PDB file of C-alpha atoms in Angstrom:
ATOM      1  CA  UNK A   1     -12.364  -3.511  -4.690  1.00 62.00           C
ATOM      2  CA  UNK A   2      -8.457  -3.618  -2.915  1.00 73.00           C
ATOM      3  CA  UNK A   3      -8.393   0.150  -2.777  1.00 91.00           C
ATOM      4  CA  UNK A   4      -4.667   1.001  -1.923  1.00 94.00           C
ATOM      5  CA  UNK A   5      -2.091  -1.246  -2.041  1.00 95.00           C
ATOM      6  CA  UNK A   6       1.407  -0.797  -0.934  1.00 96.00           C
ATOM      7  CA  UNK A   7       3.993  -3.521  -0.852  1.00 96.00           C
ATOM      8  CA  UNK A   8       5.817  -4.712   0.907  1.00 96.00           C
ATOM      9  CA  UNK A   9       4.582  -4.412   3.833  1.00 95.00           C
ATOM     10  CA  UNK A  10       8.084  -4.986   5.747  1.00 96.00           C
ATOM     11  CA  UNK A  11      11.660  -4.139   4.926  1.00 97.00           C
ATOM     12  CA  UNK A  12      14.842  -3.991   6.529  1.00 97.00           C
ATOM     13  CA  UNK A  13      17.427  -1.545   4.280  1.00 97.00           C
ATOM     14  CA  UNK A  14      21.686  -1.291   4.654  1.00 97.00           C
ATOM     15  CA  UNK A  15      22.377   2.285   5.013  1.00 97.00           C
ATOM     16  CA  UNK A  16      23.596   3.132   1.492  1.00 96.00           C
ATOM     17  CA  UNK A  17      21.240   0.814  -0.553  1.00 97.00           C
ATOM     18  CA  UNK A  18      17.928   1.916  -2.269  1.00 96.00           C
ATOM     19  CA  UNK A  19      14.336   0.555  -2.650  1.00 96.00           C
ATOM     20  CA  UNK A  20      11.212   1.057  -4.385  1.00 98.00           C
ATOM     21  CA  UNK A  21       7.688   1.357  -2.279  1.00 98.00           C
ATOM     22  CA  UNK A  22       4.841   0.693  -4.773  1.00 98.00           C
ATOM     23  CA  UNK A  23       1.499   1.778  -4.270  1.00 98.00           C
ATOM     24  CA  UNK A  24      -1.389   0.946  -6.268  1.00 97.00           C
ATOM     25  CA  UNK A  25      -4.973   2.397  -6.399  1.00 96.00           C
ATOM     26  CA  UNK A  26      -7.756   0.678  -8.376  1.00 94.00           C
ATOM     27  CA  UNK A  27     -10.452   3.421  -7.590  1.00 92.00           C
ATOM     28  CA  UNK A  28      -9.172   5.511 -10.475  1.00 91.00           C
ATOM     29  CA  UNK A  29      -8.451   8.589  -7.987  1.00 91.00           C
ATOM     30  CA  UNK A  30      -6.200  11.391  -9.317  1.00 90.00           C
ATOM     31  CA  UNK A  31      -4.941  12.680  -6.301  1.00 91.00           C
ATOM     32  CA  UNK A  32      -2.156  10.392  -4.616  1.00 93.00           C
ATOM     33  CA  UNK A  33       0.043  11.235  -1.545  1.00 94.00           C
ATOM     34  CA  UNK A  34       2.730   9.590  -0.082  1.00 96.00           C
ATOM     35  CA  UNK A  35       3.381  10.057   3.922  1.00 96.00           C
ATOM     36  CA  UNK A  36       5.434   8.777   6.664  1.00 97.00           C
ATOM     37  CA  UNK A  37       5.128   8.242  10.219  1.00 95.00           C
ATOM     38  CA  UNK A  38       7.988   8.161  12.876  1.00 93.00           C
ATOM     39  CA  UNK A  39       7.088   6.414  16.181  1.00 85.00           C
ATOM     40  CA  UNK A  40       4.966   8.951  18.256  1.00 81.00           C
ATOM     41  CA  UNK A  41       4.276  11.413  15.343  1.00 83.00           C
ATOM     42  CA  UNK A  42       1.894  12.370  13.184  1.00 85.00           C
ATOM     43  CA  UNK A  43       1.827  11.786   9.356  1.00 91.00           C
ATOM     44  CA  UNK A  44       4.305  13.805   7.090  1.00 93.00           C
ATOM     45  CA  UNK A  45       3.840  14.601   3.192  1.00 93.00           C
ATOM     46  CA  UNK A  46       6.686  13.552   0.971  1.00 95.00           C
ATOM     47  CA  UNK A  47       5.330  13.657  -2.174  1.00 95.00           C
ATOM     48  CA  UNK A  48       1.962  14.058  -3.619  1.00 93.00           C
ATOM     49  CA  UNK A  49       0.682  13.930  -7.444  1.00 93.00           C
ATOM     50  CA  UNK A  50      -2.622  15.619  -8.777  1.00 90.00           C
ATOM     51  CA  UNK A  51      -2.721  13.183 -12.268  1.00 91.00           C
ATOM     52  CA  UNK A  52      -0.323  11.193 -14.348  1.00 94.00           C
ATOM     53  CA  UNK A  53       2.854  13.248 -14.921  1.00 94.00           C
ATOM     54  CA  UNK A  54       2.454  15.573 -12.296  1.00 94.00           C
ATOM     55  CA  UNK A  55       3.986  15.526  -9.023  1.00 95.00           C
ATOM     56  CA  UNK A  56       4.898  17.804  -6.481  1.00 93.00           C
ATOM     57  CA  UNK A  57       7.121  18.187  -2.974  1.00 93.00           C
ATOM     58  CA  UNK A  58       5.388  18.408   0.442  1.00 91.00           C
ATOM     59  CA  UNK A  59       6.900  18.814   4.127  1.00 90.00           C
ATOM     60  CA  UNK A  60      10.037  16.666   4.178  1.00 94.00           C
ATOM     61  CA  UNK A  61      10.940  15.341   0.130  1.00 96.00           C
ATOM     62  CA  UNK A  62      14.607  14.940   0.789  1.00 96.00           C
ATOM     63  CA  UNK A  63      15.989  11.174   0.038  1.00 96.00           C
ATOM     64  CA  UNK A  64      12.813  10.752  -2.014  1.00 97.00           C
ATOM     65  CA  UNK A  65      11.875  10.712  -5.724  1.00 97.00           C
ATOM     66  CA  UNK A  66       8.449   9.604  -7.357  1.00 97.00           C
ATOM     67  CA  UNK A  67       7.219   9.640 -10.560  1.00 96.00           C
ATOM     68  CA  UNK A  68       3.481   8.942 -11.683  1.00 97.00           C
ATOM     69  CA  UNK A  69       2.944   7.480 -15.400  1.00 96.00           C
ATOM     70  CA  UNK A  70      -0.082   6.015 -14.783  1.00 96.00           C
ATOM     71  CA  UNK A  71      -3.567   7.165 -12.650  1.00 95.00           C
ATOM     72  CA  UNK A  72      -3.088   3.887 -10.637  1.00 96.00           C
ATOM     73  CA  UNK A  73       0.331   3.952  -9.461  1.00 97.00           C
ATOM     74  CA  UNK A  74       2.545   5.980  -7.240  1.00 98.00           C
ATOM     75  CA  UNK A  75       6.363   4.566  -6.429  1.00 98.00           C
ATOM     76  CA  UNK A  76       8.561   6.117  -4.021  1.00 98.00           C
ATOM     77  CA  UNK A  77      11.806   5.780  -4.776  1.00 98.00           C
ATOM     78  CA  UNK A  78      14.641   5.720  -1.732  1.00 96.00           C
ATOM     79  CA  UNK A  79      17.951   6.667  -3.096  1.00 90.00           C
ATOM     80  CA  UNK A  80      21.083   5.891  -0.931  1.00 93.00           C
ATOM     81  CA  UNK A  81      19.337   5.121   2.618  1.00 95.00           C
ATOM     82  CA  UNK A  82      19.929   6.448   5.891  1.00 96.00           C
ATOM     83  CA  UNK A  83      18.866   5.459   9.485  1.00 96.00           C
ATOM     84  CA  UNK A  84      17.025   9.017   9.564  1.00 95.00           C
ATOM     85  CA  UNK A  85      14.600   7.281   7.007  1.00 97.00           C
ATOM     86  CA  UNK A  86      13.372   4.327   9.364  1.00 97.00           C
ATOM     87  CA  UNK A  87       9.496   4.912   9.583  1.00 97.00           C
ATOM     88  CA  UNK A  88       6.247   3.783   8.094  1.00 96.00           C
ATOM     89  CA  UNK A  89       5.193   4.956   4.876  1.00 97.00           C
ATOM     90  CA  UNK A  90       1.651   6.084   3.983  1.00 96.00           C
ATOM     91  CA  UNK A  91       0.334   5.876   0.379  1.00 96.00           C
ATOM     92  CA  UNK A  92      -3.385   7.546   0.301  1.00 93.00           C
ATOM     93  CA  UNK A  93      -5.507   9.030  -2.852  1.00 92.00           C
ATOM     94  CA  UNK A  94      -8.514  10.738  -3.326  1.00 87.00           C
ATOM     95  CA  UNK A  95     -10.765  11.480  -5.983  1.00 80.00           C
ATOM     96  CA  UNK A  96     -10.849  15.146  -5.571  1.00 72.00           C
ATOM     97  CA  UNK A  97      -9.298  17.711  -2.591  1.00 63.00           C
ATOM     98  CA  UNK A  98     -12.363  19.396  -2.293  1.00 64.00           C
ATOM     99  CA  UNK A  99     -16.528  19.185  -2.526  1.00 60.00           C
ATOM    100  CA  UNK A 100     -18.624  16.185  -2.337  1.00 54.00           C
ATOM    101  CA  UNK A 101     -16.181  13.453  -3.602  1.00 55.00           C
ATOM    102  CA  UNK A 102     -13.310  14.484  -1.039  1.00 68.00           C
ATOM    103  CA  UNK A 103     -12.023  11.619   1.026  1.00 76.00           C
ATOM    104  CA  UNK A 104      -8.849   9.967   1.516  1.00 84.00           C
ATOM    105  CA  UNK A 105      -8.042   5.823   1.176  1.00 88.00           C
ATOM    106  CA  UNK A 106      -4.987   4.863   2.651  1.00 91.00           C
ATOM    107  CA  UNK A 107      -2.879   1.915   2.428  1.00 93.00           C
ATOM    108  CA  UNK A 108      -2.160  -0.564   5.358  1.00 92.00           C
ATOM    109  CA  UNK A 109       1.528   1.020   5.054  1.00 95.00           C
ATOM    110  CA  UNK A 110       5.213  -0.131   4.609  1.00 96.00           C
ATOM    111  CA  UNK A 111       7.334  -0.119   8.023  1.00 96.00           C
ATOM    112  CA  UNK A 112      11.055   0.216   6.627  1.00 97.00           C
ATOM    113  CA  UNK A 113      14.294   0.112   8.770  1.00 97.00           C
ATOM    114  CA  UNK A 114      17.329   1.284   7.691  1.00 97.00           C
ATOM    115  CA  UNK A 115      20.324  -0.369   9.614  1.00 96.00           C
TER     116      UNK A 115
ATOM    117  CA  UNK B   1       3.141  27.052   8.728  1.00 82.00           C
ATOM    118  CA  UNK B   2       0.312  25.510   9.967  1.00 87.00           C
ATOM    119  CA  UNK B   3       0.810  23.560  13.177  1.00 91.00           C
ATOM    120  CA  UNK B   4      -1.900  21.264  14.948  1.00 95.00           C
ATOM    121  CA  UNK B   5      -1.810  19.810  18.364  1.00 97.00           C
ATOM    122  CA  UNK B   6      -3.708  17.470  19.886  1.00 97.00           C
ATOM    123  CA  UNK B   7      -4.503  16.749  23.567  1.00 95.00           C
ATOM    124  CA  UNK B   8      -4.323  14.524  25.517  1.00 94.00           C
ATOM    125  CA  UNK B   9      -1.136  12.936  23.908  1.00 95.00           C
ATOM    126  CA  UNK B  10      -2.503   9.284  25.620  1.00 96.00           C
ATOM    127  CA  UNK B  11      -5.498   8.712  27.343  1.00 96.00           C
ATOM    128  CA  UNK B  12      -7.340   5.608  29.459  1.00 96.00           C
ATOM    129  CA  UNK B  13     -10.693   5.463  30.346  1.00 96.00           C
ATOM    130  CA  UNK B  14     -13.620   2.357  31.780  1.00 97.00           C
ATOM    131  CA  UNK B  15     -15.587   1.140  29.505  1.00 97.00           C
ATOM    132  CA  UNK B  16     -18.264   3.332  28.937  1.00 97.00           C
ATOM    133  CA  UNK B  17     -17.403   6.752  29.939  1.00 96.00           C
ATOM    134  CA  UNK B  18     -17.941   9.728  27.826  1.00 97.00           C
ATOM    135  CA  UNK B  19     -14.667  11.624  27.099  1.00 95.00           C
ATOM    136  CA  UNK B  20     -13.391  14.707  24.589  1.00 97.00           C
ATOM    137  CA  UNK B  21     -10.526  14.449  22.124  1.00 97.00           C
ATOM    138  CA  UNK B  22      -9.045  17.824  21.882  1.00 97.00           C
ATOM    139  CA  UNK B  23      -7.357  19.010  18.663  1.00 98.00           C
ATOM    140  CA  UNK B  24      -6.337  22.890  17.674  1.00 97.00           C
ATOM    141  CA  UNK B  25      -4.151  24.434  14.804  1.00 96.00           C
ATOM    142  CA  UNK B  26      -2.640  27.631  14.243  1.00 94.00           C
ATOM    143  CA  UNK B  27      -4.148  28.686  10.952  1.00 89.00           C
ATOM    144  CA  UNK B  28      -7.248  29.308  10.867  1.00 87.00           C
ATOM    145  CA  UNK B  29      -7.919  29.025   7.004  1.00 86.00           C
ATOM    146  CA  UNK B  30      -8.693  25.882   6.766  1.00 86.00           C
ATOM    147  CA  UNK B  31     -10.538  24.286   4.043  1.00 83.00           C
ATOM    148  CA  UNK B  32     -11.242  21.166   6.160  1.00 87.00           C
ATOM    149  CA  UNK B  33     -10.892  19.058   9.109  1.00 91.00           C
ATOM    150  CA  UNK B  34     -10.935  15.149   9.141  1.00 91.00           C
ATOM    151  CA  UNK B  35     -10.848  13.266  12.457  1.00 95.00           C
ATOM    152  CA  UNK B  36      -8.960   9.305  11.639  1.00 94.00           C
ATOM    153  CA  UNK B  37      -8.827   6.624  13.501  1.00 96.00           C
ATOM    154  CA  UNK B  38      -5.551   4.575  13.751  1.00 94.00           C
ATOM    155  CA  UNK B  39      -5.213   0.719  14.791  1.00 93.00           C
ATOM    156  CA  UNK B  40      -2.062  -0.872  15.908  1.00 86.00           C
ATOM    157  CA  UNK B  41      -0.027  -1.725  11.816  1.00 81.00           C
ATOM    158  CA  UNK B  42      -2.902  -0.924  10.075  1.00 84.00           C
ATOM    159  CA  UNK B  43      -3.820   2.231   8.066  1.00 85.00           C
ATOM    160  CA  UNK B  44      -5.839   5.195   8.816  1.00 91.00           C
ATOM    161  CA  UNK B  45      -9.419   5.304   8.676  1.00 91.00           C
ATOM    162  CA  UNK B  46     -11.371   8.080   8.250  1.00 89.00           C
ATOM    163  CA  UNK B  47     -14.005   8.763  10.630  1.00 93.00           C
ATOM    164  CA  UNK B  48     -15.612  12.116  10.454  1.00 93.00           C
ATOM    165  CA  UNK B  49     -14.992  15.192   7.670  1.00 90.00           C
ATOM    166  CA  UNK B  50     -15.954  18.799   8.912  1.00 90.00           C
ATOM    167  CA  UNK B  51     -16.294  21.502   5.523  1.00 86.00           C
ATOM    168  CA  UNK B  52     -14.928  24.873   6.942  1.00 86.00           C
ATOM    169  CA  UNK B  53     -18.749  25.796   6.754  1.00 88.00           C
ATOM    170  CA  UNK B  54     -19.566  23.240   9.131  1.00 91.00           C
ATOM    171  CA  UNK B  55     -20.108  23.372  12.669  1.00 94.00           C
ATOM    172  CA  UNK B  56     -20.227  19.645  13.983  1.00 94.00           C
ATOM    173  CA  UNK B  57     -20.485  16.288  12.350  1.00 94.00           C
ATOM    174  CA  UNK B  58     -21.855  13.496  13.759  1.00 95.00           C
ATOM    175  CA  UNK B  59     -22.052   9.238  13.214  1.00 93.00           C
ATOM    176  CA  UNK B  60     -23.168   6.678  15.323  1.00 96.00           C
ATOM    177  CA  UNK B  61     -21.558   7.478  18.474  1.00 97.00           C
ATOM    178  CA  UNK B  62     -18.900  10.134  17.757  1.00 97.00           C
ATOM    179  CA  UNK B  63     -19.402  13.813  17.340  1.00 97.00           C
ATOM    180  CA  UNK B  64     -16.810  16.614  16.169  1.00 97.00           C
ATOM    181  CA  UNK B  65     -17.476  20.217  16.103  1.00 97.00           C
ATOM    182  CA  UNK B  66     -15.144  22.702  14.439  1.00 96.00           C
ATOM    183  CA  UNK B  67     -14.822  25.907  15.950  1.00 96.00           C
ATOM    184  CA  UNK B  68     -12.313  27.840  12.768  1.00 92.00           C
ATOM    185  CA  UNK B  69     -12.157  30.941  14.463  1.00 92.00           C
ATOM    186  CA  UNK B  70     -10.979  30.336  17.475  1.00 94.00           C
ATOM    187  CA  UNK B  71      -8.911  26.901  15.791  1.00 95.00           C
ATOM    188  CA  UNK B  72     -10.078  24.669  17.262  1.00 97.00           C
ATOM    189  CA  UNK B  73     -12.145  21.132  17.277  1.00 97.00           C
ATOM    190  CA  UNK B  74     -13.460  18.362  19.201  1.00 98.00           C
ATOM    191  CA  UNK B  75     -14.013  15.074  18.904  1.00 97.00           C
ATOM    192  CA  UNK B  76     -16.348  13.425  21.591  1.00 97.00           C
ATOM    193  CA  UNK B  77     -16.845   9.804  21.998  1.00 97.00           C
ATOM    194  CA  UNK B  78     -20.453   8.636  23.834  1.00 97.00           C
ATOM    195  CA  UNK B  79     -20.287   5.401  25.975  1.00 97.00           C
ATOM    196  CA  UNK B  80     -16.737   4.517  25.033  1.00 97.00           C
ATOM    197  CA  UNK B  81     -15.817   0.469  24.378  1.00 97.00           C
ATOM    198  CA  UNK B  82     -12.990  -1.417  24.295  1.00 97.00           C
ATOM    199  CA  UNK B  83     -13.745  -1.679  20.223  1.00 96.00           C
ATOM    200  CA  UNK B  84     -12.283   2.155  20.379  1.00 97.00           C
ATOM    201  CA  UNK B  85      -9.341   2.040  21.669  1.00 97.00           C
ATOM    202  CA  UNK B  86      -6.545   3.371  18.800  1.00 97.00           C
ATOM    203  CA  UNK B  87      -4.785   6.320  17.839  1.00 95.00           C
ATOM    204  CA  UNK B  88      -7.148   9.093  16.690  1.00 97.00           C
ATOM    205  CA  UNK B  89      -5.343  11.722  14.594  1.00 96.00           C
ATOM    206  CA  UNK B  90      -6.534  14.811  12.995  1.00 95.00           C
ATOM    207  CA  UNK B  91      -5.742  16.707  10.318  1.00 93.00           C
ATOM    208  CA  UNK B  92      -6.441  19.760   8.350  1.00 91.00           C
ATOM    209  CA  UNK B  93      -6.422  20.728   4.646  1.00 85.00           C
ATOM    210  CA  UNK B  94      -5.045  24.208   3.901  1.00 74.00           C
ATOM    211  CA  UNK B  95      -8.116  25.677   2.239  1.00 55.00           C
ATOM    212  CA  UNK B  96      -8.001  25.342  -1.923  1.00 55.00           C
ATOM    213  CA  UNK B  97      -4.853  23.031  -1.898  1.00 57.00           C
ATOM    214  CA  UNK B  98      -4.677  19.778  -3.487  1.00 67.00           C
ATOM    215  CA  UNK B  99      -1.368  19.403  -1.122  1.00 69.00           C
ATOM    216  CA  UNK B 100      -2.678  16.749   1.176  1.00 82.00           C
ATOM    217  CA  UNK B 101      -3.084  17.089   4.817  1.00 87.00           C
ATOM    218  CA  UNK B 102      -1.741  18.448   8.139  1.00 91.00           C
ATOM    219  CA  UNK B 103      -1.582  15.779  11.022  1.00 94.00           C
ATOM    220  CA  UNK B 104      -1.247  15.952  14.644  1.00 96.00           C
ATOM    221  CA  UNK B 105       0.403  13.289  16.505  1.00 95.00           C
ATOM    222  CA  UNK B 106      -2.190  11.864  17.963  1.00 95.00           C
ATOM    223  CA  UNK B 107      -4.573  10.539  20.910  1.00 96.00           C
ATOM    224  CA  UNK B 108      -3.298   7.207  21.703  1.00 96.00           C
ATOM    225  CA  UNK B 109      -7.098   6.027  23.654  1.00 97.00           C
ATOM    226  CA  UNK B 110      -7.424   3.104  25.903  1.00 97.00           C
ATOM    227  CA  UNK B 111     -10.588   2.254  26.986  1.00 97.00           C
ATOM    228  CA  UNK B 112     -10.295  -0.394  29.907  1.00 96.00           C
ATOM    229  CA  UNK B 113     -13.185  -3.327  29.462  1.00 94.00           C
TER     230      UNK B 113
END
């Protein structure tokens, strides 16, 4: 059972160019979150989907787009990048936000730098 | 907007002392609170899940309580080793929302063998 994957793992970005981060689930969750983490920070929602075809902003959404068309995956898509977007992105999902099957998996990450 | 801080920001320790992770947040209506545990490039792992309901959890070595009134929790560690030192985060879910979670920034532990 892989759980969540995200690749890659590593990227370096020119300011200006965009990327897709993939993230894949295999535990057939329906809740899936993207996050990121600047150095010294907590975790930050971007974007976060309760099933295939819905998604939804969270804290800080700007310079990001995702779209969910299947229960098992959950791209972020980077449009034009900018320096302000060097971090490490989180991809996590659950099987339910509340009761007895709560409980977040989350990916090893993606540390992207923007130059 | 709910807010959660956690203190110390860094801590070290020897090997085998007890010691307290502190974590509090502003809101008290809270559906949840999950204590994680974060190595050096690797993910987040979840280590304890308190219900709103609840007053403490507890495995193996580490305990957290949850005091929502007051917003507040703990997370205490019991003859600390090396194997522990990481980042331990918490977070809290705003109670009924599928919206994902509410992080602090951290206890960055070092536990000196």
């Amino acid at each position: 059972n892989a759980g969540v994957t995200q690749t890659p793992k590593f990227r370096i970005l020119k300011i200006g160019q965009s990327m897709t981060l993939q993230c894949t689930q295999d535990m057939n969750h329906n809740y899936m979150y993207w996050y990121r983490q600047d150095p010294g920070m907590g975790l930050k929602l971007i974007y976060y989907s309760v099933g295939a075809g819905i998604t939804d902003k969270g804290e800080v959404p700007n310079g990001y787009n995702v779209s969910r068309s299947t229960t098992e995956d959950f791209p972020l898509r980077l449009e034009l990048a900018a320096p302000s977007q060097t971090s490490v992105y989180f991809c996590a999902s659950s099987l339910s936000y509340r009761g007895p099957n709560y409980g977040y998996t989350f990916g090893s990450g993606t540390r992207l730098t923007v130059v | 907007k709910q807010e959660v801080t956690q203190i110390p920001a860094a801590l070290s320790v020897p090997e085998g002392e007890n010691l307290v992770l502190n974590c509090s947040f502003t809101d008290s209506a809270i559906y949840n609170l999950q204590w994680f545990r974060q190595d050096p490039g690797k993910g987040l792992t979840s280590l304890l899940l308190i219900q709103s309901s609840q007053r403490e959890q507890t495995s193996g070595r580490l305990n957290a309580s949850l005091d929502k009134s007051s917003g507040r929790s703990t997370l205490y560690i019991a003859a600390s080793q090396p194997g522990d030192s990481a980042t331990y985060l918490c977070a809290v879910t705003i109670g009924g929302g599928a919206d994902g979670l509410t992080f602090g920034k951290g206890t960055h532990l070092i536990i000196q063998p």
